[in-house]
Short mmCIF file of C-alpha atoms and ligand atoms in Angstrom, two decimals:
data_model
loop_
_atom_site.label_atom_id
_atom_site.label_comp_id
_atom_site.label_asym_id
_atom_site.label_seq_id
_atom_site.Cartn_x
_atom_site.Cartn_y
_atom_site.Cartn_z
CA MET A 1178 122.36 115.67 108.13
CA PRO A 1179 120.37 117.46 105.38
CA ASP A 1180 116.79 118.50 106.05
CA LEU A 1181 113.88 117.71 103.75
CA GLN A 1182 114.11 121.07 101.97
CA GLN A 1183 117.78 120.49 101.14
CA ILE A 1184 117.09 116.96 99.93
CA ILE A 1185 114.30 118.20 97.66
CA ASP A 1186 116.45 121.01 96.32
CA ARG A 1187 119.15 118.47 95.38
CA SER A 1188 116.78 115.89 93.88
CA ARG A 1189 115.68 115.57 90.28
CA ARG A 1190 113.53 112.44 90.34
CA ILE A 1191 111.40 112.26 93.47
CA VAL A 1192 108.74 109.62 94.11
CA CYS A 1193 106.26 109.93 96.97
CA PHE A 1194 104.95 106.68 98.40
CA THR A 1195 101.84 107.51 100.42
CA GLY A 1196 99.31 105.93 102.73
CA ALA A 1197 96.23 106.80 104.72
CA GLY A 1198 98.14 109.18 107.04
CA VAL A 1199 98.50 111.63 104.17
CA SER A 1200 94.71 111.98 104.04
CA THR A 1201 93.84 112.20 107.75
CA ALA A 1202 94.25 116.00 107.55
CA SER A 1203 91.47 115.90 104.92
CA GLY A 1204 89.16 114.29 107.48
CA ILE A 1205 89.54 110.67 106.30
CA PRO A 1206 90.47 108.30 109.15
CA ASP A 1207 93.37 105.91 108.62
CA PHE A 1208 93.27 102.24 109.64
CA ARG A 1209 96.10 101.75 112.13
CA GLY A 1210 96.84 105.26 113.41
CA ALA A 1211 95.80 106.50 116.87
CA ASP A 1212 92.22 107.36 115.74
CA GLY A 1213 92.10 104.73 113.01
CA LEU A 1214 89.23 102.55 111.93
CA TYR A 1215 90.90 99.44 113.37
CA ALA A 1216 90.46 100.74 116.89
CA GLY A 1217 86.77 99.79 116.79
CA LYS A 1218 84.50 97.01 115.64
CA TRP A 1219 81.41 97.28 113.47
CA LYS A 1220 78.55 94.99 114.49
CA GLY A 1221 81.15 92.75 116.18
CA LEU A 1222 83.27 92.47 113.03
CA THR A 1223 86.75 93.81 112.38
CA PRO A 1224 87.37 95.99 109.31
CA GLU A 1225 89.78 93.32 107.96
CA MET A 1226 86.94 90.78 107.98
CA ILE A 1227 84.49 93.09 106.23
CA LEU A 1228 86.93 94.43 103.66
CA SER A 1229 87.79 90.96 102.41
CA GLN A 1230 86.95 89.38 99.11
CA SER A 1231 85.12 86.49 100.78
CA PHE A 1232 82.94 88.82 102.90
CA PHE A 1233 82.08 90.85 99.80
CA PHE A 1234 80.80 87.74 98.00
CA LEU A 1235 79.06 86.18 101.01
CA HIS A 1236 77.49 89.32 102.54
CA PRO A 1237 77.38 92.06 99.90
CA GLU A 1238 74.61 93.99 101.64
CA ALA A 1239 76.58 94.31 104.91
CA PHE A 1240 79.74 95.05 102.93
CA PHE A 1241 78.13 98.02 101.17
CA GLU A 1242 76.57 99.31 104.40
CA PHE A 1243 80.02 99.40 106.05
CA TYR A 1244 81.71 100.70 102.91
CA ARG A 1245 79.32 103.65 102.53
CA GLU A 1246 79.49 104.50 106.23
CA LYS A 1247 83.24 104.19 106.80
CA LEU A 1248 85.14 104.47 103.54
CA LEU A 1249 83.38 107.07 101.44
CA PHE A 1250 84.23 110.74 101.94
CA PRO A 1251 83.06 112.39 98.72
CA LYS A 1252 83.40 115.92 100.15
CA ALA A 1253 87.01 115.49 101.35
CA LYS A 1254 89.46 117.89 99.73
CA PRO A 1255 93.20 117.55 99.09
CA ASN A 1256 95.27 118.96 101.98
CA ALA A 1257 98.66 120.67 102.07
CA ALA A 1258 100.52 117.37 101.55
CA HIS A 1259 98.61 116.51 98.36
CA LEU A 1260 98.97 120.08 97.09
CA ALA A 1261 102.73 120.17 97.74
CA MET A 1262 103.16 116.92 95.79
CA GLU A 1263 101.25 118.44 92.89
CA ARG A 1264 103.53 121.48 93.04
CA LEU A 1265 106.59 119.21 93.07
CA GLU A 1266 105.30 117.58 89.90
CA ARG A 1267 104.73 120.94 88.20
CA ALA A 1268 108.20 122.01 89.30
CA GLY A 1269 109.58 119.04 87.34
CA LYS A 1270 110.96 117.38 90.48
CA LEU A 1271 108.42 114.65 91.16
CA ARG A 1272 108.25 111.65 88.83
CA GLY A 1273 105.20 110.07 90.37
CA VAL A 1274 103.05 109.34 93.37
CA VAL A 1275 102.61 105.72 94.40
CA THR A 1276 99.65 105.57 96.73
CA GLN A 1277 97.91 102.91 98.77
CA ASN A 1278 95.03 105.33 99.26
CA VAL A 1279 91.71 104.76 97.55
CA ASP A 1280 90.33 108.27 98.17
CA GLY A 1281 91.47 109.71 94.82
CA LEU A 1282 92.83 112.87 96.51
CA HIS A 1283 96.18 112.84 94.69
CA LYS A 1284 94.40 112.95 91.35
CA ARG A 1285 91.99 115.57 92.63
CA ALA A 1286 94.98 117.69 93.67
CA GLY A 1287 96.04 117.59 90.02
CA ASN A 1288 98.93 115.10 90.00
CA LYS A 1289 99.19 113.45 86.59
CA LEU A 1290 101.34 110.43 87.40
CA VAL A 1291 99.56 108.61 90.20
CA TYR A 1292 99.80 104.86 90.72
CA GLU A 1293 96.75 103.89 92.76
CA ILE A 1294 97.94 100.42 93.66
CA HIS A 1295 94.86 99.66 95.80
CA GLY A 1296 92.39 101.23 93.39
CA SER A 1297 90.01 104.14 93.89
CA VAL A 1298 86.51 104.56 95.31
CA TRP A 1299 85.76 106.85 92.35
CA GLU A 1300 85.88 103.92 89.91
CA ASN A 1301 83.31 101.14 89.97
CA TYR A 1302 82.56 98.38 87.49
CA CYS A 1303 79.71 95.98 86.79
CA MET A 1304 80.97 92.49 87.58
CA ASP A 1305 79.02 91.03 84.63
CA CYS A 1306 79.32 93.48 81.72
CA ASN A 1307 82.19 95.69 82.99
CA ALA A 1308 80.18 98.93 82.57
CA PHE A 1309 81.86 101.83 84.38
CA TYR A 1310 80.15 103.81 87.14
CA GLY A 1311 81.29 106.80 89.18
CA LEU A 1312 81.03 107.16 92.93
CA GLU A 1313 77.44 108.50 92.72
CA LYS A 1314 76.28 105.02 91.74
CA ILE A 1315 77.47 103.60 95.06
CA LEU A 1316 76.32 106.60 97.08
CA ASN A 1317 72.84 106.77 95.54
CA SER A 1318 71.90 103.08 95.29
CA PRO A 1319 70.23 101.58 98.34
CA GLY A 1320 71.66 98.20 99.39
CA ILE A 1321 73.67 96.43 96.70
CA PRO A 1322 74.36 98.68 93.69
CA ARG A 1323 73.14 97.12 90.44
CA CYS A 1324 74.13 97.77 86.82
CA ASP A 1325 71.58 99.79 84.81
CA ARG A 1326 72.44 97.79 81.71
CA CYS A 1327 72.40 94.19 82.90
CA GLY A 1328 71.49 94.10 86.60
CA GLY A 1329 74.92 92.76 87.67
CA VAL A 1330 76.52 93.81 90.95
CA VAL A 1331 78.59 96.98 90.67
CA LYS A 1332 81.87 96.48 92.54
CA PRO A 1333 84.21 99.27 93.64
CA TRP A 1334 87.67 99.18 92.06
CA VAL A 1335 89.20 98.83 95.50
CA VAL A 1336 91.58 95.99 96.31
CA LEU A 1337 90.04 93.89 99.09
CA TYR A 1338 91.94 91.59 101.44
CA GLY A 1339 92.47 88.36 99.52
CA GLU A 1340 92.56 90.12 96.14
CA ALA A 1341 95.65 90.78 94.07
CA PRO A 1342 96.41 94.44 93.31
CA ASP A 1343 96.31 95.65 89.71
CA LYS A 1344 99.34 94.28 87.90
CA TYR A 1345 99.94 97.31 85.68
CA SER A 1346 99.72 99.86 88.52
CA CYS A 1347 102.19 97.76 90.52
CA MET A 1348 104.60 97.40 87.62
CA GLY A 1349 104.52 101.17 86.99
CA ALA A 1350 104.96 101.89 90.69
CA CYS A 1351 107.99 99.61 91.02
CA ARG A 1352 109.53 101.04 87.87
CA GLU A 1353 109.22 104.62 89.20
CA ILE A 1354 110.60 103.62 92.60
CA SER A 1355 113.58 101.85 91.05
CA ASN A 1356 114.36 104.92 88.87
CA CYS A 1357 114.02 107.73 91.40
CA ASP A 1358 116.81 109.47 93.28
CA THR A 1359 114.64 110.34 96.29
CA LEU A 1360 111.81 108.34 97.82
CA ILE A 1361 109.56 110.08 100.33
CA VAL A 1362 107.46 107.58 102.27
CA ALA A 1363 104.60 109.43 103.95
CA GLY A 1364 101.66 108.50 106.17
CA THR A 1365 101.90 104.74 105.98
CA SER A 1366 102.43 102.04 108.58
CA LEU A 1367 104.01 99.88 105.83
CA SER A 1368 102.07 96.88 107.04
CA VAL A 1369 100.16 95.97 103.87
CA GLU A 1370 101.85 93.65 101.38
CA PRO A 1371 102.88 93.57 98.62
CA ALA A 1372 102.85 97.40 98.74
CA ALA A 1373 105.35 97.68 101.61
CA SER A 1374 107.90 95.53 99.76
CA PHE A 1375 107.88 97.94 96.81
CA LEU A 1376 110.39 99.95 98.83
CA ASP A 1377 112.95 97.20 98.14
CA TYR A 1378 113.12 98.51 94.55
CA PHE A 1379 114.60 101.79 95.75
CA HIS A 1380 118.30 102.18 95.00
CA GLY A 1381 118.49 105.98 94.94
CA LYS A 1382 120.26 108.46 97.21
CA HIS A 1383 117.73 109.75 99.70
CA LEU A 1384 115.10 107.76 101.57
CA VAL A 1385 112.86 109.95 103.72
CA VAL A 1386 110.08 108.81 106.06
CA VAL A 1387 107.36 111.23 107.20
CA ASN A 1388 105.03 109.49 109.62
CA ALA A 1389 103.34 110.08 112.97
CA GLU A 1390 104.54 106.74 114.34
CA PRO A 1391 107.61 104.51 113.79
CA THR A 1392 107.69 102.44 110.59
CA PRO A 1393 109.76 99.43 109.45
CA ALA A 1394 111.59 101.73 106.98
CA ASP A 1395 112.91 104.12 109.64
CA ASP A 1396 116.18 102.24 110.13
CA LYS A 1397 117.08 102.49 106.46
CA ALA A 1398 116.03 106.12 106.03
CA GLU A 1399 118.45 109.01 105.77
CA LEU A 1400 115.83 111.30 107.35
CA VAL A 1401 112.87 110.39 109.56
CA LEU A 1402 110.34 113.12 110.33
CA ARG A 1403 107.97 112.07 113.06
CA GLY A 1404 104.99 114.35 112.65
CA ASN A 1405 102.03 115.51 110.64
CA ALA A 1406 102.54 114.99 106.91
CA ALA A 1407 100.36 117.98 105.96
CA GLU A 1408 102.44 120.30 108.16
CA VAL A 1409 105.76 118.89 106.94
CA PHE A 1410 104.84 119.34 103.27
CA GLU A 1411 103.25 122.75 103.87
CA SER A 1412 106.54 124.04 105.26
CA LEU A 1413 108.42 123.31 102.03
CA GLU A 1414 109.36 125.96 99.57
CA ILE A 1415 108.69 124.65 96.07
CA ARG A 1416 109.48 126.94 93.17
CA VAL A 1417 107.42 126.19 90.07
P1 NAD B 182 97.58 102.67 108.05
O1 NAD B 182 96.29 103.12 108.68
O2 NAD B 182 98.02 101.29 108.28
O3 NAD B 182 98.75 103.62 108.60
C1 NAD B 182 98.66 105.01 108.58
C2 NAD B 182 99.92 105.59 109.20
O4 NAD B 182 99.87 107.00 109.05
C3 NAD B 182 100.06 105.29 110.69
O5 NAD B 182 101.36 104.85 110.96
C4 NAD B 182 99.78 106.66 111.34
O6 NAD B 182 100.53 106.85 112.52
C5 NAD B 182 100.21 107.62 110.27
N1 NAD B 182 99.52 108.92 110.29
C6 NAD B 182 98.22 109.19 110.56
N2 NAD B 182 97.96 110.50 110.39
C7 NAD B 182 99.13 111.06 110.02
C8 NAD B 182 99.51 112.39 109.67
N3 NAD B 182 98.63 113.40 109.67
N4 NAD B 182 100.81 112.62 109.32
C9 NAD B 182 101.71 111.61 109.29
N5 NAD B 182 101.40 110.33 109.60
C10 NAD B 182 100.13 110.06 109.94
O7 NAD B 182 97.46 103.04 106.53
P2 NAD B 182 98.27 102.48 105.26
O8 NAD B 182 99.67 102.21 105.64
O9 NAD B 182 97.97 103.37 104.14
O10 NAD B 182 97.68 101.03 104.92
C11 NAD B 182 96.37 100.71 105.12
C12 NAD B 182 95.48 100.40 103.94
O11 NAD B 182 94.36 101.17 104.23
C13 NAD B 182 95.87 100.83 102.58
O12 NAD B 182 95.86 99.72 101.79
C14 NAD B 182 94.76 101.77 102.07
O13 NAD B 182 94.21 101.30 100.88
C15 NAD B 182 93.72 101.71 103.11
N6 NAD B 182 93.14 103.00 103.55
C16 NAD B 182 93.02 104.04 102.70
C17 NAD B 182 92.49 105.24 103.14
C18 NAD B 182 92.39 106.38 102.16
O14 NAD B 182 92.27 106.14 100.97
N7 NAD B 182 92.46 107.63 102.62
C19 NAD B 182 92.07 105.40 104.45
C20 NAD B 182 92.20 104.28 105.32
C21 NAD B 182 92.75 103.10 104.85
ZN1 ZN B 183 76.33 95.26 83.72
#
């Protein structure tokens, strides 16, 4: 059975499909991993309840309190996994990163083709006039962030439970997955839909899973690496 290095050396169109486990080495907790956010409750509420569209509209103040405390890590830096994916892109091997992460770390690492199918905490929009705001707006506004232009609520471009993901990001993601020869699924429990089903579009040669715990894709994968994504990617030799 080939190892990951051999698969990468043979591949010409790689896509990485990533989740929160790719960013834990940057100090951002995942949801369902051993030290994930779902292990605890916040004021008696589960993260799924708070990060839902209905909670956002009914209790925006509590939503933003949780969001600032638990989901924003403005000082987090890309780790070895993000940096290796950027190198793979520069080496002409990687066709795109499809990520469920909202931390923006793939773009900060320098990857050009990133499909952020659940949005990004770095982008925020006024719900009334659509004015754009960066992350500072959310970090520096007390309580509910308001638009400077019209006073509307500024909402993070982050897909909440009950909301549909961005159609164009999803279409691009599925197109890349259906055209690649190698799909590396890393740091995701594959439990969020429709993202998890995007893997059904893969018809290439090599499916690789890099995850700390078992995933529903393990059975179909040619190679399953049970471990730390940052360490696995750091060990690769990528010639640019
Ligand atoms: P998840 O929490 O459901 O699963 C993460 C998986 O990664 C787990 O199976 C865990 O065992 C594994 N893992 C943790 N650390 C790892 C490491 N260092 N190396 C390899 N594997 C590791 O996350 P998900 O599947 O991405 O889905 C949850 C949703 O949570 C997504 O929609 C995403 O938007 C959101 N989320 C994003 C962030 C982020 O942007 N960094 C963080 C938490 C949650
Ligand atoms: Zn406005």
